[in-house]
CSV table of N, CA and C in Angstrom, one decimal:
chain,number,residue,atom,x,y,z
A,138,UNK,N,95.0,66.2,79.3
A,138,UNK,CA,94.1,66.8,80.5
A,138,UNK,C,92.7,67.1,79.7
A,139,UNK,N,91.5,66.8,80.6
A,139,UNK,CA,90.6,67.6,80.1
A,139,UNK,C,89.7,67.9,81.4
A,140,UNK,N,89.0,69.1,80.7
A,140,UNK,CA,88.1,69.6,81.7
A,140,UNK,C,88.6,70.8,82.7
A,141,UNK,N,90.2,70.9,82.9
A,141,UNK,CA,90.9,71.6,83.7
A,141,UNK,C,91.1,73.0,83.3
A,142,UNK,N,91.4,74.0,84.1
A,142,UNK,CA,91.6,75.1,83.9
A,142,UNK,C,92.8,75.6,84.9
A,143,UNK,N,93.5,76.0,84.2
A,143,UNK,CA,94.5,76.8,85.2
A,143,UNK,C,94.8,78.0,84.9
A,144,UNK,N,94.8,79.1,85.9
A,144,UNK,CA,95.0,80.2,86.0
A,144,UNK,C,96.0,81.1,86.7
A,145,UNK,N,96.0,82.5,87.2
A,145,UNK,CA,96.5,83.0,88.4
A,145,UNK,C,96.0,84.4,88.4
A,146,UNK,N,96.3,84.6,89.5
A,146,UNK,CA,95.5,86.1,89.9
A,146,UNK,C,96.7,86.5,90.8
A,147,UNK,N,97.0,88.2,90.2
A,147,UNK,CA,98.0,88.8,90.6
A,147,UNK,C,97.4,90.0,90.7
A,148,UNK,N,97.9,90.7,91.7
A,148,UNK,CA,97.5,91.7,92.6
A,148,UNK,C,98.4,92.5,93.1
A,149,UNK,N,97.9,93.8,93.4
A,149,UNK,CA,99.0,94.7,93.8
A,149,UNK,C,97.8,95.7,95.0
A,150,UNK,N,98.7,96.2,95.8
A,150,UNK,CA,98.0,97.2,96.9
A,150,UNK,C,97.7,98.6,96.3
A,151,UNK,N,96.9,99.2,97.1
A,151,UNK,CA,96.9,100.6,96.2
A,151,UNK,C,95.2,101.1,96.5
A,152,UNK,N,95.1,102.6,96.4
A,152,UNK,CA,93.9,103.3,96.8
A,152,UNK,C,93.4,102.7,97.9
A,153,UNK,N,93.7,102.3,99.0
A,153,UNK,CA,92.5,101.6,100.2
A,153,UNK,C,92.8,100.0,100.0
A,154,UNK,N,93.1,99.3,98.8
A,154,UNK,CA,92.6,98.2,98.8
A,154,UNK,C,93.7,97.3,98.2
A,155,UNK,N,93.0,96.3,97.7
A,155,UNK,CA,94.1,95.2,96.6
A,155,UNK,C,93.3,95.0,95.6
A,156,UNK,N,93.8,95.5,94.6
A,156,UNK,CA,93.8,95.2,93.1
A,156,UNK,C,94.1,94.2,92.7
A,157,UNK,N,93.6,93.5,91.6
A,157,UNK,CA,93.8,92.0,91.3
A,157,UNK,C,92.8,92.0,90.0
A,158,UNK,N,93.7,91.0,89.2
A,158,UNK,CA,93.0,90.6,88.2
A,158,UNK,C,93.1,89.0,88.1
A,159,UNK,N,92.4,88.2,87.5
A,159,UNK,CA,92.7,86.7,86.9
A,159,UNK,C,93.0,86.5,85.7
A,160,UNK,N,93.9,85.3,85.2
A,160,UNK,CA,93.8,85.4,84.1
A,160,UNK,C,94.1,84.0,83.9
A,161,UNK,N,93.7,83.0,82.8
A,161,UNK,CA,94.4,82.0,82.4
A,161,UNK,C,95.4,81.8,82.0
A,162,UNK,N,95.9,80.3,82.2
A,162,UNK,CA,97.5,80.4,81.9
A,162,UNK,C,97.8,79.8,80.3
A,163,UNK,N,98.8,80.2,80.0
A,163,UNK,CA,99.2,80.1,78.6
A,163,UNK,C,100.3,79.1,78.7
A,164,UNK,N,100.1,78.2,77.7
A,164,UNK,CA,101.3,76.9,78.0
A,164,UNK,C,102.4,77.6,77.0
A,165,UNK,N,103.4,76.9,76.9
A,165,UNK,CA,104.9,77.3,76.4
A,165,UNK,C,104.3,77.3,75.0
A,166,UNK,N,105.0,78.1,74.4
A,166,UNK,CA,104.6,78.0,72.7
A,166,UNK,C,103.4,78.6,72.4
A,167,UNK,N,102.6,78.9,73.0
A,167,UNK,CA,101.2,79.5,72.8
A,167,UNK,C,101.3,80.9,72.7
A,168,UNK,N,102.3,81.7,73.1
A,168,UNK,CA,102.1,83.4,72.6
A,168,UNK,C,102.0,83.7,71.7
A,169,UNK,N,102.1,84.9,71.5
A,169,UNK,CA,102.0,85.6,70.2
A,169,UNK,C,103.0,86.0,69.8
A,170,UNK,N,103.9,86.0,68.4
A,170,UNK,CA,104.9,86.1,67.7
A,170,UNK,C,104.9,87.4,66.9
A,171,UNK,N,104.0,87.7,66.5
A,171,UNK,CA,104.2,89.0,65.5
A,171,UNK,C,103.2,90.1,66.1
A,172,UNK,N,102.1,89.7,65.9
A,172,UNK,CA,100.6,91.0,66.5
A,172,UNK,C,99.8,90.4,67.6
A,173,UNK,N,98.8,91.2,68.0
A,173,UNK,CA,97.7,90.8,68.6
A,173,UNK,C,96.8,91.9,69.0
A,174,UNK,N,95.7,91.7,68.7
A,174,UNK,CA,94.8,92.8,69.3
A,174,UNK,C,93.7,92.8,70.8
A,175,UNK,N,93.6,93.3,71.0
A,175,UNK,CA,93.2,93.7,72.1
A,175,UNK,C,91.6,94.9,71.7
A,176,UNK,N,90.6,94.5,71.9
A,176,UNK,CA,89.1,95.2,71.9
A,176,UNK,C,88.8,95.4,73.1
A,177,UNK,N,87.6,96.0,72.9
A,177,UNK,CA,86.5,96.7,74.1
A,177,UNK,C,87.3,97.6,75.1
A,178,UNK,N,88.3,97.9,74.8
A,178,UNK,CA,88.6,99.3,75.7
A,178,UNK,C,87.7,100.3,75.9
A,179,UNK,N,87.8,100.6,77.4
A,179,UNK,CA,86.8,102.4,77.5
A,179,UNK,C,87.9,103.2,78.2
A,180,UNK,N,87.3,104.4,77.8
A,180,UNK,CA,87.5,105.5,78.6
A,180,UNK,C,86.7,106.6,78.5
A,181,UNK,N,86.0,106.6,80.0
A,181,UNK,CA,84.9,108.0,79.8
A,181,UNK,C,84.8,108.1,81.4
A,182,UNK,N,83.5,108.4,81.8
A,182,UNK,CA,83.5,109.2,83.1
A,182,UNK,C,83.4,107.7,84.2
A,183,UNK,N,82.7,106.5,83.5
A,183,UNK,CA,82.7,105.7,84.4
A,183,UNK,C,83.7,104.4,84.4
A,184,UNK,N,84.7,104.3,83.3
A,184,UNK,CA,85.3,103.4,82.9
A,184,UNK,C,86.6,104.0,82.5
A,185,UNK,N,87.9,103.1,82.6
A,185,UNK,CA,89.1,103.4,82.5
A,185,UNK,C,89.8,101.9,81.7
A,186,UNK,N,90.7,102.1,80.9
A,186,UNK,CA,91.4,100.6,80.5
A,186,UNK,C,93.1,100.8,80.7
A,187,UNK,N,93.5,100.2,80.8
A,187,UNK,CA,95.2,99.5,80.9
A,187,UNK,C,95.6,98.4,80.0
A,188,UNK,N,96.5,98.7,79.4
A,188,UNK,CA,97.1,97.6,78.6
A,188,UNK,C,98.4,97.3,79.0
A,189,UNK,N,98.5,95.8,79.1
A,189,UNK,CA,99.6,95.0,79.5
A,189,UNK,C,100.0,94.4,78.0
A,190,UNK,N,101.7,94.2,78.6
A,190,UNK,CA,102.3,93.3,77.6
A,190,UNK,C,103.4,92.7,78.4
A,191,UNK,N,103.9,91.4,78.2
A,191,UNK,CA,104.6,90.3,78.8
A,191,UNK,C,105.5,89.7,77.9
A,192,UNK,N,107.0,89.8,78.0
A,192,UNK,CA,107.5,89.2,77.4
A,192,UNK,C,107.8,87.5,78.2
A,193,UNK,N,107.7,86.8,77.5
A,193,UNK,CA,107.5,85.5,78.2
A,193,UNK,C,109.0,85.0,78.0
A,194,UNK,N,110.2,85.5,77.7
A,194,UNK,CA,111.3,84.8,78.2
A,194,UNK,C,111.7,83.3,77.5
A,195,UNK,N,111.1,82.7,76.6
A,195,UNK,CA,111.1,81.3,75.9
A,195,UNK,C,112.2,81.4,75.4
A,196,UNK,N,112.4,82.0,74.8
A,196,UNK,CA,113.7,81.8,73.8
A,196,UNK,C,115.0,82.2,74.3
A,197,UNK,N,115.2,83.4,74.8
A,197,UNK,CA,116.4,84.1,75.1
A,197,UNK,C,116.1,85.3,75.9
A,198,UNK,N,117.2,85.6,76.4
A,198,UNK,CA,117.1,86.8,77.7
A,198,UNK,C,116.8,87.9,76.8
A,199,UNK,N,116.7,88.4,75.7
A,199,UNK,CA,116.7,89.6,74.9
A,199,UNK,C,115.5,90.1,75.4
A,200,UNK,N,115.1,92.1,75.1
A,200,UNK,CA,114.2,92.8,75.0
A,200,UNK,C,113.5,92.0,73.8
A,201,UNK,N,111.9,92.9,73.8
A,201,UNK,CA,111.0,92.5,72.9
A,201,UNK,C,110.5,94.2,73.1
A,202,UNK,N,110.5,94.8,71.4
A,202,UNK,CA,110.3,95.9,71.5
A,202,UNK,C,108.9,96.0,70.3
A,203,UNK,N,107.8,96.7,71.1
A,203,UNK,CA,106.6,96.5,70.4
A,203,UNK,C,106.0,98.3,70.1
A,204,UNK,N,105.2,98.3,69.2
A,204,UNK,CA,104.6,99.1,68.7
A,204,UNK,C,102.9,99.0,69.0
A,205,UNK,N,102.4,99.9,69.1
A,205,UNK,CA,100.9,100.2,69.3
A,205,UNK,C,100.0,100.8,68.3
A,206,UNK,N,99.2,100.5,67.9
A,206,UNK,CA,98.4,101.2,66.7
A,206,UNK,C,97.1,101.2,67.6
A,207,UNK,N,96.7,102.2,68.0
A,207,UNK,CA,95.2,102.6,68.5
A,207,UNK,C,94.0,103.1,67.8
A,208,UNK,N,93.0,102.3,67.9
A,208,UNK,CA,92.0,102.6,67.0
A,208,UNK,C,91.0,102.9,67.6
A,209,UNK,N,90.0,104.1,67.0
A,209,UNK,CA,89.0,104.6,67.7
A,209,UNK,C,87.9,104.1,67.4
A,210,UNK,N,87.1,103.2,68.4
A,210,UNK,CA,86.2,102.4,68.0
A,210,UNK,C,84.4,103.0,67.5
A,211,UNK,N,84.4,104.0,67.6
A,211,UNK,CA,83.4,104.9,67.0
A,211,UNK,C,83.4,104.5,65.4
A,212,UNK,N,85.0,105.5,64.8
A,212,UNK,CA,85.0,105.5,63.3
A,212,UNK,C,85.6,104.4,62.8
A,213,UNK,N,86.7,103.7,63.6
A,213,UNK,CA,87.4,102.4,63.0
A,213,UNK,C,88.7,102.8,62.8
A,214,UNK,N,88.6,104.4,62.7
A,214,UNK,CA,90.4,105.0,62.3
A,214,UNK,C,91.1,104.6,63.1
A,215,UNK,N,92.4,104.5,62.7
A,215,UNK,CA,93.5,104.8,63.3
A,215,UNK,C,93.9,106.0,64.2
A,216,UNK,N,94.2,106.3,65.3
A,216,UNK,CA,94.5,107.6,66.0
A,216,UNK,C,95.7,107.7,66.3
A,217,UNK,N,95.9,107.4,66.5
A,217,UNK,CA,97.5,106.9,67.2
A,217,UNK,C,98.4,105.7,67.2
A,218,UNK,N,99.9,105.8,66.6
A,218,UNK,CA,100.9,105.1,66.9
A,218,UNK,C,101.7,105.3,67.1
A,219,UNK,N,102.1,104.4,68.8
A,219,UNK,CA,103.1,104.5,69.6
A,219,UNK,C,104.2,103.7,69.4
A,220,UNK,N,105.9,103.5,69.5
A,220,UNK,CA,106.2,103.2,69.0
A,220,UNK,C,107.8,103.2,70.3
A,221,UNK,N,108.4,102.1,70.2
A,221,UNK,CA,109.3,101.9,70.9
A,221,UNK,C,109.4,101.5,72.5
A,222,UNK,N,108.5,100.6,72.8
A,222,UNK,CA,107.9,100.2,73.9
A,222,UNK,C,108.7,99.3,74.1
A,223,UNK,N,109.7,99.1,75.5
A,223,UNK,CA,110.5,98.0,75.1
A,223,UNK,C,110.6,96.9,76.7
A,224,UNK,N,110.1,95.8,76.6
A,224,UNK,CA,109.7,94.5,77.7
A,224,UNK,C,110.8,93.8,77.8
A,225,UNK,N,111.7,94.0,78.7
A,225,UNK,CA,112.8,92.7,79.1
A,225,UNK,C,112.5,91.7,79.2
A,226,UNK,N,113.1,90.7,79.0
A,226,UNK,CA,112.6,89.3,79.1
A,226,UNK,C,112.3,89.1,80.5
A,227,UNK,N,111.1,87.8,80.2
A,227,UNK,CA,110.8,87.4,81.9
A,227,UNK,C,110.0,88.4,82.6
A,228,UNK,N,109.6,89.6,81.9
A,228,UNK,CA,109.2,90.8,82.5
A,228,UNK,C,107.7,91.5,82.1
A,229,UNK,N,107.0,92.1,82.9
A,229,UNK,CA,105.7,92.6,82.2
A,229,UNK,C,105.2,94.3,82.3
A,230,UNK,N,104.9,94.8,81.5
A,230,UNK,CA,104.6,96.1,81.6
A,230,UNK,C,102.9,96.5,81.2
A,231,UNK,N,102.7,97.4,82.4
A,231,UNK,CA,101.3,97.8,82.1
A,231,UNK,C,101.2,99.5,81.4
A,232,UNK,N,100.5,99.8,80.7
A,232,UNK,CA,100.2,101.4,80.3
A,232,UNK,C,98.9,101.7,80.9
A,233,UNK,N,98.7,102.2,82.0
A,233,UNK,CA,97.7,102.7,82.4
A,233,UNK,C,97.1,104.1,81.7
A,234,UNK,N,95.3,103.8,82.0
A,234,UNK,CA,94.5,104.8,81.1
A,234,UNK,C,94.9,104.9,79.6
A,235,UNK,N,95.3,103.6,79.3
A,235,UNK,CA,95.9,103.9,78.0
A,235,UNK,C,95.2,104.9,76.6
A,236,UNK,N,94.0,104.7,76.6
A,236,UNK,CA,93.2,105.6,75.7
A,236,UNK,C,93.4,107.2,76.0
A,237,UNK,N,93.5,107.6,77.6
A,237,UNK,CA,93.4,109.1,77.7
A,237,UNK,C,94.7,109.3,77.9
A,238,UNK,N,96.0,108.7,77.9
A,238,UNK,CA,97.1,108.7,77.5
A,238,UNK,C,97.5,109.4,76.3
A,239,UNK,N,97.0,108.2,75.7
A,239,UNK,CA,97.9,108.4,73.9
A,239,UNK,C,97.1,108.6,72.8
A,240,UNK,N,95.5,108.6,73.4
A,240,UNK,CA,94.4,108.9,72.1
A,240,UNK,C,93.6,109.7,73.0
A,241,UNK,N,93.8,111.0,73.5
A,241,UNK,CA,92.2,111.7,74.0
A,241,UNK,C,91.1,112.0,73.5
A,242,UNK,N,90.3,111.8,73.9
A,242,UNK,CA,89.1,112.1,73.4
A,242,UNK,C,88.4,110.8,72.7
A,243,UNK,N,88.9,109.4,72.4
A,243,UNK,CA,88.5,108.4,72.2
A,243,UNK,C,88.1,107.3,73.4
A,244,UNK,N,86.9,107.6,73.3
A,244,UNK,CA,85.8,106.9,74.5
A,244,UNK,C,86.1,105.3,74.3
A,245,UNK,N,85.9,104.6,73.3
A,245,UNK,CA,86.3,103.2,73.4
A,245,UNK,C,86.8,102.8,72.0
A,246,UNK,N,87.8,102.1,72.1
A,246,UNK,CA,88.7,101.8,71.2
A,246,UNK,C,89.4,100.2,71.3
A,247,UNK,N,90.1,100.1,70.5
A,247,UNK,CA,91.2,98.7,70.1
A,247,UNK,C,92.3,99.0,69.8
A,248,UNK,N,93.3,97.9,70.1
A,248,UNK,CA,94.7,98.1,69.8
A,248,UNK,C,95.4,96.7,69.3
A,249,UNK,N,96.1,97.2,68.1
A,249,UNK,CA,96.8,96.2,67.7
A,249,UNK,C,98.3,96.4,68.1
A,250,UNK,N,98.7,95.2,68.9
A,250,UNK,CA,99.9,95.3,69.5
A,250,UNK,C,101.0,94.5,68.5
A,251,UNK,N,102.1,95.3,67.9
A,251,UNK,CA,103.2,94.5,66.9
A,251,UNK,C,104.7,94.7,67.4
A,252,UNK,N,105.1,93.7,67.2
A,252,UNK,CA,106.6,93.3,68.1
A,252,UNK,C,107.3,93.4,67.1
A,253,UNK,N,108.1,94.1,66.8
A,253,UNK,CA,108.8,94.6,65.6
A,253,UNK,C,110.9,94.6,66.2
A,254,UNK,N,110.8,94.1,67.2
A,254,UNK,CA,112.3,93.3,67.9
A,254,UNK,C,112.0,92.5,68.5
A,255,UNK,N,113.1,91.5,68.8
A,255,UNK,CA,113.0,90.5,70.0
A,255,UNK,C,112.4,89.2,69.3
A,256,UNK,N,112.8,88.0,69.9
A,256,UNK,CA,112.4,86.5,69.7
A,256,UNK,C,111.7,86.2,70.2
A,257,UNK,N,111.2,86.7,71.5
A,257,UNK,CA,110.4,85.8,72.6
A,257,UNK,C,108.7,86.3,72.3
A,258,UNK,N,108.3,84.9,72.3
A,258,UNK,CA,106.7,85.0,72.3
A,258,UNK,C,106.4,86.3,73.5
A,259,UNK,N,105.3,86.4,73.3
A,259,UNK,CA,104.6,87.8,74.1
A,259,UNK,C,103.3,87.6,74.2
A,260,UNK,N,102.8,87.9,75.2
A,260,UNK,CA,101.0,88.0,75.8
A,260,UNK,C,100.7,89.6,76.0
A,261,UNK,N,99.8,89.7,75.6
A,261,UNK,CA,98.7,91.0,75.8
A,261,UNK,C,97.8,90.7,76.3
A,262,UNK,N,97.2,92.1,77.0
A,262,UNK,CA,95.7,91.8,77.8
A,262,UNK,C,95.4,93.6,78.0
A,263,UNK,N,94.1,93.6,78.1
A,263,UNK,CA,93.6,94.9,78.4
A,263,UNK,C,92.8,94.5,79.8
A,264,UNK,N,92.6,95.7,80.5
A,264,UNK,CA,92.0,95.4,81.9
A,264,UNK,C,90.7,96.7,81.4
A,265,UNK,N,89.6,96.6,82.0
A,265,UNK,CA,88.6,97.8,82.3
A,265,UNK,C,88.2,98.1,83.4
A,266,UNK,N,88.5,98.6,83.9
A,266,UNK,CA,88.6,99.4,85.6
A,266,UNK,C,87.3,100.0,85.5
A,267,UNK,N,86.5,99.8,86.7
A,267,UNK,CA,85.2,100.7,86.9
A,267,UNK,C,85.9,102.1,87.7
A,268,UNK,N,85.4,103.0,87.0
A,268,UNK,CA,85.8,104.6,87.5
A,268,UNK,C,86.8,105.1,86.5
A,269,UNK,N,86.6,106.4,86.2
A,269,UNK,CA,86.9,107.1,85.0
A,269,UNK,C,88.7,107.3,85.8
A,270,UNK,N,88.9,107.6,87.0
A,270,UNK,CA,90.2,107.8,87.0
A,270,UNK,C,90.2,106.7,88.5
A,271,UNK,N,91.8,106.5,88.8
A,271,UNK,CA,91.6,106.3,90.2
A,271,UNK,C,91.0,106.5,91.7
A,272,UNK,N,90.4,106.1,92.2
A,272,UNK,CA,89.7,106.2,93.4
A,272,UNK,C,88.1,106.9,93.0
A,273,UNK,N,87.9,106.5,91.9
A,273,UNK,CA,86.7,107.0,91.5
A,273,UNK,C,85.7,105.5,91.2
A,274,UNK,N,84.5,105.5,92.2
A,274,UNK,CA,83.8,104.4,91.7
A,274,UNK,C,84.6,102.6,92.5
A,275,UNK,N,84.3,101.7,92.2
A,275,UNK,CA,85.1,100.8,92.9
A,275,UNK,C,86.3,100.2,92.5
A,276,UNK,N,86.9,100.9,91.2
A,276,UNK,CA,88.2,100.4,90.8
A,276,UNK,C,88.4,99.1,90.5
A,277,UNK,N,87.3,98.3,90.4
A,277,UNK,CA,87.3,96.8,90.0
A,277,UNK,C,87.8,96.4,88.4
A,278,UNK,N,88.6,95.3,88.0
A,278,UNK,CA,89.0,95.5,86.8
A,278,UNK,C,88.1,94.1,86.0
A,279,UNK,N,88.2,94.5,84.8
A,279,UNK,CA,87.2,92.9,83.8
A,279,UNK,C,88.9,92.6,82.8
A,280,UNK,N,89.4,91.3,82.7
A,280,UNK,CA,90.5,91.0,82.0
A,280,UNK,C,89.9,91.2,80.8
A,281,UNK,N,90.5,91.4,79.4
A,281,UNK,CA,90.3,91.2,78.1
A,281,UNK,C,91.6,90.7,77.7
A,282,UNK,N,91.2,89.8,77.1
A,282,UNK,CA,92.1,89.1,76.5
A,282,UNK,C,92.6,89.5,75.5
A,283,UNK,N,93.6,89.1,74.9
A,283,UNK,CA,94.4,89.4,73.5
A,283,UNK,C,94.1,88.2,72.1
A,284,UNK,N,93.6,88.6,71.1
A,284,UNK,CA,93.6,87.5,69.9
A,284,UNK,C,94.3,87.7,68.7
A,285,UNK,N,94.4,87.3,68.1
A,285,UNK,CA,95.1,86.7,66.8
A,285,UNK,C,94.6,87.7,65.9
């Protein structure tokens, strides 16, 4: 097939509205196996960023365990490593306001996600939300796909 794009919109109610994000489909076998990078994360008075991990469950029903290396975008220095993040097979986990939660004071940053246990490929993405905290500004989110 050529010229066809498939995707999905995932949403959830909250804050007086419906929050959702559109993302393109990823074919079987095209997930990440070792690590992925998410760029362009923000945390300030106008924006906040979430990070999501998906265990595809393509290989087996086992958990995947991840660590996150969080980098300050202004300095390029690693400011925090968070380990032991478990995502069960065919499940999704989102970490809200990732920079303020794990790297306070980091206004812009990027993250390397590393899988160190489990056999299933994974997906990772970021979302930059309008508003420094839930309920501020519109709350609209912009999807940031991971890269190798």
